[in-house]
XYZ file of C-alpha atoms in Angstrom:
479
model
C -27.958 -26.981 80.914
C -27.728 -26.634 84.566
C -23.374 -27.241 85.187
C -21.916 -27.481 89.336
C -18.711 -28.802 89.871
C -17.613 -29.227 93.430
C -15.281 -26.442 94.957
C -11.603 -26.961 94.248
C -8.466 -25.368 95.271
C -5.247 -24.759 93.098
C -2.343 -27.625 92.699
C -0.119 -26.787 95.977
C 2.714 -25.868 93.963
C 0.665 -22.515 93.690
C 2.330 -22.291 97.124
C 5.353 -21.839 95.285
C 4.356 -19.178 92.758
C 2.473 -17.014 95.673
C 5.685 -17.294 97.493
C 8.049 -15.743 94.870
C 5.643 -12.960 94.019
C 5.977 -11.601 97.492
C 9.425 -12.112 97.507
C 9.662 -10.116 94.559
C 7.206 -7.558 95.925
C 9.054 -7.444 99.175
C 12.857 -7.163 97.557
C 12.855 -3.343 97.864
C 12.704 -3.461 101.747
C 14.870 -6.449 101.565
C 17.593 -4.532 99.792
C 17.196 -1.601 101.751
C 17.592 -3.468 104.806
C 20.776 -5.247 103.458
C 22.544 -1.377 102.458
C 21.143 -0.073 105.745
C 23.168 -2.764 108.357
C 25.539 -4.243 105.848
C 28.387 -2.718 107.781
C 26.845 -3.438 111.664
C 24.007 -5.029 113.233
C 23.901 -7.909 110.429
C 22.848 -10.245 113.461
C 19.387 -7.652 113.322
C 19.721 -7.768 109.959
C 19.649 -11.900 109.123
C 17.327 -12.086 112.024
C 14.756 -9.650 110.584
C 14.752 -11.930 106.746
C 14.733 -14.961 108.960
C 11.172 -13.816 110.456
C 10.290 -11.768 107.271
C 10.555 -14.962 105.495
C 8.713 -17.280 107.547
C 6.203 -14.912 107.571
C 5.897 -14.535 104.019
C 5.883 -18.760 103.607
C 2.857 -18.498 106.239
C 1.145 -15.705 104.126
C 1.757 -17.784 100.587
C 0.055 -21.131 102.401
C -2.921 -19.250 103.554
C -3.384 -17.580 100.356
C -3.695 -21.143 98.835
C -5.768 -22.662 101.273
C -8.182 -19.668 101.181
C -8.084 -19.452 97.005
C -11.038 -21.572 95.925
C -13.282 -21.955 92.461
C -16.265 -24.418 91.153
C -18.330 -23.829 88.031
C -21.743 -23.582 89.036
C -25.156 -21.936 87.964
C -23.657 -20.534 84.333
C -20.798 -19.447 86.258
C -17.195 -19.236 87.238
C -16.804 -18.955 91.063
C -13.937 -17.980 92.542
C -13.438 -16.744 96.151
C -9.703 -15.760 97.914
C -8.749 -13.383 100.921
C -7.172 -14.371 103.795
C -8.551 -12.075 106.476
C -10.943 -10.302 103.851
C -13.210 -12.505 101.644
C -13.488 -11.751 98.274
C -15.887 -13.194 95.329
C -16.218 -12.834 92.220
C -18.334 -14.804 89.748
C -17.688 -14.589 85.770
C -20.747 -15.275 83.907
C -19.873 -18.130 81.286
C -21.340 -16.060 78.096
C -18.949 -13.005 79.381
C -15.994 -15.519 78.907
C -14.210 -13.725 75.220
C -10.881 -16.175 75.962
C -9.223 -18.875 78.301
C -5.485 -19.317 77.102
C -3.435 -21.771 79.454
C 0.211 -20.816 79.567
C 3.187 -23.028 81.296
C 6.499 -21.915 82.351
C 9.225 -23.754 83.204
C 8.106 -24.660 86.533
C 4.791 -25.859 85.705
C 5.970 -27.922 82.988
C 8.049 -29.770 85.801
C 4.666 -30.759 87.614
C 2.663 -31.187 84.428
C 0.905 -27.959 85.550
C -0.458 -24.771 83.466
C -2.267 -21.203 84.373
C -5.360 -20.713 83.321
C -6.361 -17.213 82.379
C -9.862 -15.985 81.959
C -10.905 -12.749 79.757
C -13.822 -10.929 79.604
C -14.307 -7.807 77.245
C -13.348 -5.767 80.527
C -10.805 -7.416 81.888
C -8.478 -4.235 81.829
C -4.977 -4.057 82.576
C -5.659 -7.952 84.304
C -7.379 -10.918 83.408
C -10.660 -11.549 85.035
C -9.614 -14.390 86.811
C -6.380 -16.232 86.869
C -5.617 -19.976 88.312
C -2.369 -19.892 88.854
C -1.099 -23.481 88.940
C -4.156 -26.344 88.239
C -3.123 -29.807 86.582
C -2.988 -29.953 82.928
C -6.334 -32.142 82.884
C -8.076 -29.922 84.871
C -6.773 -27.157 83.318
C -8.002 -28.121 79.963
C -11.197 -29.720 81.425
C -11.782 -26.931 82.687
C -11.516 -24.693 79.855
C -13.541 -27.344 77.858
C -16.715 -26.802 80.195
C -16.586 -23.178 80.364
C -17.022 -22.901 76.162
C -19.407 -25.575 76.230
C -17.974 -27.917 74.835
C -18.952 -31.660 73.619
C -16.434 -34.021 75.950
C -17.120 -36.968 73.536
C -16.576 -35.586 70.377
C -13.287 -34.043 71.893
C -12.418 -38.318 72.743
C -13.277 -38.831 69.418
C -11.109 -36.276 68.030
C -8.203 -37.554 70.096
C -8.767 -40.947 69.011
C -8.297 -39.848 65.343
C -5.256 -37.511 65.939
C -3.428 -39.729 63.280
C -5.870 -38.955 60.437
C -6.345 -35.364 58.436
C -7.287 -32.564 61.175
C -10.826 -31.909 60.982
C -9.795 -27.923 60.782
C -7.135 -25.551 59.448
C -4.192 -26.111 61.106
C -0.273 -24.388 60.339
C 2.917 -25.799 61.957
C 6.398 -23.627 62.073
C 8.798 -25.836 60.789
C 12.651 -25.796 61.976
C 13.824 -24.601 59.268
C 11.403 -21.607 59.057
C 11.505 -20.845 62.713
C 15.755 -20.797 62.461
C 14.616 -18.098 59.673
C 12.635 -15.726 62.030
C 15.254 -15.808 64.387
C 17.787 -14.678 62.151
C 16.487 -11.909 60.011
C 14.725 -10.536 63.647
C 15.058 -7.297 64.494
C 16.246 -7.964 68.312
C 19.661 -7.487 67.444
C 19.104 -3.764 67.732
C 17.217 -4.101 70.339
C 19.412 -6.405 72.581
C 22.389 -4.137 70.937
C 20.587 -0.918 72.453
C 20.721 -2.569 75.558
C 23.965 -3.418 75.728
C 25.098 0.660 75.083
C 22.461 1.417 77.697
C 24.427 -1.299 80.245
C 27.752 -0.365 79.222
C 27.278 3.198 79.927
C 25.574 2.293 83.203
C 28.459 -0.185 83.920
C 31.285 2.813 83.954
C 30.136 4.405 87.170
C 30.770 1.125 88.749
C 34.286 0.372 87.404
C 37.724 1.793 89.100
C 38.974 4.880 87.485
C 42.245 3.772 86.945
C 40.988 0.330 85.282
C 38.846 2.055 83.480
C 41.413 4.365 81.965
C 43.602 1.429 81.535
C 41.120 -0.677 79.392
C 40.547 2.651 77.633
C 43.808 3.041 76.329
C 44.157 -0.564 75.725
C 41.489 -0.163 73.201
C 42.479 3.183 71.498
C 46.021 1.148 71.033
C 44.005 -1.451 69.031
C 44.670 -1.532 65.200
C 41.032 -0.918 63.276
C 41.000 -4.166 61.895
C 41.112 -5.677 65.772
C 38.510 -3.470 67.003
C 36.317 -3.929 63.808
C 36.787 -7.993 64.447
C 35.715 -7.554 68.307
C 32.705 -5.400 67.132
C 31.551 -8.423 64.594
C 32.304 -10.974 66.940
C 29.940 -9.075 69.780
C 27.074 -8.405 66.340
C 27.344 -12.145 65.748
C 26.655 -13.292 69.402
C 23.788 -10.720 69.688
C 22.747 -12.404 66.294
C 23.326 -15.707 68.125
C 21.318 -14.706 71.106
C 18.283 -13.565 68.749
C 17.929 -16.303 67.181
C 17.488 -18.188 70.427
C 15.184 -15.937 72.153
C 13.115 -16.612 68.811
C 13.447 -19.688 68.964
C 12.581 -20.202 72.565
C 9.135 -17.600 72.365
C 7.904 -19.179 68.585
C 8.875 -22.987 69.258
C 6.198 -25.411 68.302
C 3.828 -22.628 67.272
C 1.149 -23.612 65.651
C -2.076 -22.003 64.791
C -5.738 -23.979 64.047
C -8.889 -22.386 63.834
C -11.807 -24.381 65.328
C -15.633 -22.873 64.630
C -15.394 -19.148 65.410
C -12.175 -18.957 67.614
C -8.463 -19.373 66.975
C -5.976 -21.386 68.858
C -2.236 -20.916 68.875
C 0.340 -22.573 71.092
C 3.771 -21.408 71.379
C 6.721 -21.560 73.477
C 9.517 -23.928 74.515
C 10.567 -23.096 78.213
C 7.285 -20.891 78.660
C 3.917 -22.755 76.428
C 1.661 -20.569 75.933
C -2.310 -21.947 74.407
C -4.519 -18.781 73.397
C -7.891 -18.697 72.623
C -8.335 -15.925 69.834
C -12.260 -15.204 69.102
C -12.866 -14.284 65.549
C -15.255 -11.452 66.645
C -12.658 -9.745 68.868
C -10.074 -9.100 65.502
C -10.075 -5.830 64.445
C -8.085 -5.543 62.127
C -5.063 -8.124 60.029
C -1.364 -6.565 59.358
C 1.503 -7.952 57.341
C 4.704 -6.654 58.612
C 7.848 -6.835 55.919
C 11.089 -5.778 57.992
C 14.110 -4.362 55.660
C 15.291 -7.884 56.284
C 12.901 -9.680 55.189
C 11.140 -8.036 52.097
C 14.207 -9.041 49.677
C 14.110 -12.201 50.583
C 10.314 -12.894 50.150
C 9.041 -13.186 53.984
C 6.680 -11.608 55.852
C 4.541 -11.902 58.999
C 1.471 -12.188 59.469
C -0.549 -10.737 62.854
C -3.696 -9.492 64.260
C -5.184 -6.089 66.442
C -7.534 -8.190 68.892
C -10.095 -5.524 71.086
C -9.852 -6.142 74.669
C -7.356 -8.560 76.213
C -5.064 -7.877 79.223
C -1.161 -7.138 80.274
C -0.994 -10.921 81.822
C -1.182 -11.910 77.831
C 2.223 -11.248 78.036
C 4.894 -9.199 76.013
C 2.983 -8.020 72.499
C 0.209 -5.442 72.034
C -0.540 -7.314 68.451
C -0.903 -10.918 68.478
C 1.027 -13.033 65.535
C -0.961 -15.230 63.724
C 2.392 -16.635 61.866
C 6.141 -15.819 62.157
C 7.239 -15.808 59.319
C 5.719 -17.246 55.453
C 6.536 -16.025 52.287
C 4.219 -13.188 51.200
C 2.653 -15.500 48.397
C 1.206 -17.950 51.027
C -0.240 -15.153 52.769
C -3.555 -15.056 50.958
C -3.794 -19.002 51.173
C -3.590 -19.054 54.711
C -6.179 -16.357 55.511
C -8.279 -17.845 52.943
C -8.001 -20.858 55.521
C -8.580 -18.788 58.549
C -9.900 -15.728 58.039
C -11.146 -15.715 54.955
C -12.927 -12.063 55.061
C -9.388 -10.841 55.334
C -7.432 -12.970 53.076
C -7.661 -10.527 49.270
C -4.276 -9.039 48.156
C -4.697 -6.727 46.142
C -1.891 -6.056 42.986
C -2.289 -2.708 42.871
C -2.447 0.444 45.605
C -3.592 3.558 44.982
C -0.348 5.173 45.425
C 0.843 8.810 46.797
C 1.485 11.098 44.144
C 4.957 12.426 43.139
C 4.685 15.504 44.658
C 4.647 14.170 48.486
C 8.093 12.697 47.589
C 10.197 15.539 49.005
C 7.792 15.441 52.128
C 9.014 12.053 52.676
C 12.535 12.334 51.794
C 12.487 16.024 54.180
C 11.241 14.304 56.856
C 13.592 11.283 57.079
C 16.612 13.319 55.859
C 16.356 16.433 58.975
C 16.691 14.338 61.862
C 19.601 12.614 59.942
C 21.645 15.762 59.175
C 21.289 17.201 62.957
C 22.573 13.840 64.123
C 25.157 13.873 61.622
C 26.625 17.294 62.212
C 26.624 16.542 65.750
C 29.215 13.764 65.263
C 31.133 15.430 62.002
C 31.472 18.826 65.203
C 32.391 16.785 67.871
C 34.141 13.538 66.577
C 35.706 15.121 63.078
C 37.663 11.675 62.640
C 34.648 10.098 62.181
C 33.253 12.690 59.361
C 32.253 9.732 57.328
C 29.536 8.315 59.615
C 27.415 11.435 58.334
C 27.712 10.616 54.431
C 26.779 7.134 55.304
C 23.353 8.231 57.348
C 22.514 10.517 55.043
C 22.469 8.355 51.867
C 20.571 5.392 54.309
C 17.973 8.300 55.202
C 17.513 9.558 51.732
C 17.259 5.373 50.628
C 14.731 5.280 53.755
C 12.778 8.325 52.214
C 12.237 6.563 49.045
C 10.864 3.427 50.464
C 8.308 5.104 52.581
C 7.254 7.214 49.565
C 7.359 4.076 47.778
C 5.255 1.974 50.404
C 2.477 4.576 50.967
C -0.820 4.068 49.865
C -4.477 2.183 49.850
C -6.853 -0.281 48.467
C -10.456 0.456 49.081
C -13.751 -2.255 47.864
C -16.453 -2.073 49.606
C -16.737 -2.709 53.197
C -12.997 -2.549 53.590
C -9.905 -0.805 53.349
C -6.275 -1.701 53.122
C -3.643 0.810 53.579
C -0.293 0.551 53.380
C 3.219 2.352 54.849
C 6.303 2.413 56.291
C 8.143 3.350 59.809
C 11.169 0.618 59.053
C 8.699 -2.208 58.822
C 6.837 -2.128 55.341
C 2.994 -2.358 56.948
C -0.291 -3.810 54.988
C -3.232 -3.644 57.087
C -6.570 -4.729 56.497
C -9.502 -3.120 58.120
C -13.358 -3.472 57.828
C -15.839 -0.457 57.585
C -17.037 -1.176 60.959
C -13.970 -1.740 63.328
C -13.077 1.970 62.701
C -13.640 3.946 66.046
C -12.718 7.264 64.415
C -11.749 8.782 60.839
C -9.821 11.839 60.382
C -7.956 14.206 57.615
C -5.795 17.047 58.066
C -3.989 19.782 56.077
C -1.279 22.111 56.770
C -0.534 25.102 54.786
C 2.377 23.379 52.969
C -0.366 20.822 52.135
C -3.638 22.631 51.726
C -0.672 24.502 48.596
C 0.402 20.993 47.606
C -3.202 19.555 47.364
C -2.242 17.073 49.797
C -4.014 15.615 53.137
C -2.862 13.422 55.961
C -5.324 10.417 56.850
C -5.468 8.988 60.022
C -7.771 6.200 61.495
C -8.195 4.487 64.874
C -9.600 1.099 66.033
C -9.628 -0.487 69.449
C -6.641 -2.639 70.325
C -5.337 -4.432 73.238
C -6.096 -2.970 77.059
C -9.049 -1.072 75.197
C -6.562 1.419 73.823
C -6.890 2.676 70.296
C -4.246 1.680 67.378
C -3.701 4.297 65.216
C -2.756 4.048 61.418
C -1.857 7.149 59.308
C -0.830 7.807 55.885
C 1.022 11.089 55.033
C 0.652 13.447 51.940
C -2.191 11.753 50.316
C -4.043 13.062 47.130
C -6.643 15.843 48.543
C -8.610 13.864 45.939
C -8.373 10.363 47.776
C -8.282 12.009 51.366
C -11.554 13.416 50.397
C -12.691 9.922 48.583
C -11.929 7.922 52.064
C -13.521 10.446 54.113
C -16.791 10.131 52.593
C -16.536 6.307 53.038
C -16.100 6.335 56.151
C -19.241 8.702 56.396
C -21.211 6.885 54.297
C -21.598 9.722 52.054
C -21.631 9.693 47.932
C-alpha cells in the first residue's frame, strides 16, 4: 500500500525547545562574557546578550520554519537546515521503535516528541520530532507500523471491557515500595559528600572554622540525630524521584512489540520489539531480597542516548519474585522458567570470594584506624559487612543450563538472574590463573549486544573446571 501524507512542520512551541537548546549550548560564552566585564564595560556586556539573544530567537524560528516531514513512498521524510539543506528518509521496515515522550512543557500544550529508531541509530535517534500534537503524534506512529486505524476505534470504544492483551499496572502502594527500598539514597548521599567538599572552597575561612567548631562541640547523640534527619530526607527525596520516573507505569504487550508508559512530570511511551531483547535479568538489591521483591528488566540491542537515563530497560519495578514467572509467562513467555535449583560454585572458591571482598576492606580500614584512631571501630564494622558480603556472592554464584538457554546467576550488591538464549551470545570465554588452573577452577565470561551497540558483559568467578568446560562446549556446539 502506496501511503503520502502532505508535508508538515512541528507544533510552534518547537520554537521554544530549539530556543533553550542554544541557550544551553551558548551558556559557556555567556558566562565567560559575564566573569570577563562583570567589574567594567557591563553596558558592552548587556548589549552583547541583548543582540546574542535576538539572534539566537531568529536562529530557533528559522530552524522551525525550515524543519519539515511527510510519510510518503514507504518512507519517513524529513528535511531541516537553514542555510544548508539536509534530508534524510527512514525506510518504514528499518523503523525497530517510535516511543513518544512528554515533559513538562509539552504536557502544558497537549504535545509529545516523537523518536524514531532504527538498528543504527547510534548514540541518536534516527529522527526526532521534537514537539507535534498528541494526535498527530500518535497518528503518526500508528501509520508508520502499519497499523489498522479502525480496529484501533474499536479498541478505544471497548476500553471499559477486559484488554484484548497482557497488560500490568504499578499500583500506589507498590510504587511507594520501589521508592523506598531504592538504592538512590547512596547515590544522592554520594553526591551530597561530593557537593559539600566542593562547597568549602567557596565558604569564608573564618565561618568555616566557626561552623567547624560548632559541630565538634556537638554531643554524639546531636550529631547522630542531624545525620538521621539528613538519611531520612535523602530517603524522602528517593522516594519521590521514584515516584516521579515510575508513575503510572504500565507495561502491555501487543503482537510482537512491548509498550510501557511511565512518568509523571516527564511521560515517557516506548515501543520495545520482542526481537531486539537479548537477554531478561532479575535484580534483588540487599533491600529487597528479605522482603520478597525483585525487579524485573531487559538488555534490548540497539537503541540510542535520547532513550534517556538507563542502559537496561525495566520491564517492572518492583513484584515479588513469585509473580515473576507469571508475568513473563504473559509476556515473554520463552523467558519466563525459574528454575529451583543452580548449579552452584563449589566450596573451594569460597575463600576466593571472601579474599576478594575482604582486601579492599582492610586497606580502607587501616587507612581510617592510622589516620582517625578515634574512629578504630569503623574498621571492625567493614570488615564483618565485607566478610557477610563474601558469603552472599559465594552464595549467589552459579547457573542453570536446558537446552537453548542459559541462566546464570551472581552478585556485585544486587543479587543478578539473567536469562540468555544460545543465540544472543556475541562471544564465550573461560580463563584460568595459576591459583585456579591448582584449584580446578575457571572464570566464565559471556557478552551480548546491549544498548548504543555496546556489549554487556556477564561473568561468573571460580567455577568448577568441570562446568567451565561443560558451558564452553555449549556454546560451541560441541559434545
Amino acid at each position: 500500500m502506496k501511503m503520502m501524507s502532505k508535508q508538515q512542520r512541528l507544533h510552534p512551541a518547537a520554537i521554544l525547545f530549539n530556543f533553550f537548546k542554544v541557550i544551553r549550548e551558548s551558556l559557556f560564552i555567556i558566562i565567560l562574557g559575564f566573569i570577563t566585564f562583570r567589574d567594567n564595560n557591563s553596558t558592552y556586556f548587556i548589549l552583547g546578550i541583548s543582540i546574542l539573544i535576538i539572534l539566537l530567537a531568529a536562529y530557533s524560528v528559522a530552524s522551525w520554519y525550515r524543519y519539515t516531514y511527510r510519510v510518503e513512498e514507504e518512507e519517513l521524510r524529513v528535511e531541516y537546515g537553514i542555510v544548508i539543506r539536509k534530508k534524510r528518509y527512514i525506510s518504514i521496515n528499518r523503523i525497530q521503535s517510535i516511543d513518544l515522550t512528554a515533559g513538562v512543557i509539552h504536557r502544558i500544550f497537549k504535545l509529545v516528541k516523537v523518536q524514531i529508531e532504527t538498528a543504527g541509530s547510534g548514540t541518536g535517534a534516527e529522527a526526532a520530532l521534537k514537539a507535534v500534537k498528541l494526535s498527530e503524534g500518535e497518528r503518526l506512529r500508528s501509520e508508520l507500523k502499519n497499523r489498522n486505524k479502525q480496529k484501533e476505534v474499536e479498541v478505544e470504544e471497548e476500553e471499559s471491557e477486559t484488554p484484548a492483551y497482557p497488560f500490568y499496572k504499578i499500583s500506589f502502594k507498590r510504587l511507594f515500595l520501589a521508592g523506598s527500598t531504592s538504592s538512590s539514597i547512596g547515590i544522592m548521599l554520594a553526591f551530597l559528600l561530593i557537593g559539600v567538599s566542593e562547597l568549602e572552597q567557596f565558604i569564608p575561612d573564618r565561618f568555616y572554622n566557626n561552623a567547624m567548631t560548632w559541630v565538634i562541640g556537638l554531643s554524639i547523640i546531636i550529631i547522630a540525630g542531624l545525620a538521621l534527619l539528613v538519611l531520612f530526607i535523602l530517603w524522602v527525596l528517593g522516594i519521590a524521584g521514584t515516584m516521579i520516573k515510575y508513575g503510572n507505569f504500565t507495561i502491555t504487550k501487543n503482537n510482537e512489540e512491548l509498550f510501557i508508559t511511565r512518568g509523571l512530570l516527564e511521560k515517557k511511551q516506548l515501543t520495545i520489539p520482542l526481537n531486539r531483547i537479548q537477554a531478561v535479568g532479575i535484580q534483588e538489591s540487599i533491600i529487597r531480597q528479605p522482603l520478597g521483591y525483585v525487579t524485573v528488566f531487559a538488555e534490548i540491542a540497539g537503541g540510542s542516548l535520547d532513550k534517556g537515563e538507563d542502559f537496561s530497560t525495566v520491564l517492572f519495578p518492583i513484584m515479588r519474585a513469585e509473580e515473576v514467572e507469571g508475568f513473563l509467562q504473559e509476556l515473554l513467555p520463552s523467558y519466563a522458567k525459574q528454575p529451583d535449583e543452580f548449579t552452584r560454585l563449589p566450596k573451594r572458591a569460597r575463600k576466593f570470594y571472601l579474599f576478594r571482598t575482604v582486601i579492599p576492606m582492610v586497606l580502607i580500614g587501616a587507612v581510617i584506624a592510622y589516620f582517625f584512631p578515634q574512629f578504630s571501630w569503623i574498621p571492625i564494622i567493614l570488615l564483618i559487612g565485607s566478610l557477610y558480603l563474601g558469603l552472599l556472592r559465594y552464595w549467589a554464584g552459579g547457573y542453570y543450563l536446558e537446552d537453548n538457554h542459559l541462566i546464570i546467576r551472581y552478585r556485585g550488591f544486587s543479587k543478578m538472574t539473567m536469562v540468555i538464549y544460545h543465540n544472543r551470545i556475541q562471544s564465550f570465554e573461560t580463563t584460568q590463573h595459576k591459583i585456579q588452573k591448582f584449584q580446578k577452577l575457571a572464570t566464565m565470561k559471556l557478552s551480548i549486544i546491549g544498548k548504543l551497540g555496546a556489549g554487556r558483559h556477564y561473568t561468573i568467578k571460580d567455577l568448577d573446571e568441570v562446568d567451565a568446560d561443560k558451558l564452553m562446549n555449549w556454546y560451541s556446539y560441541q559434545d
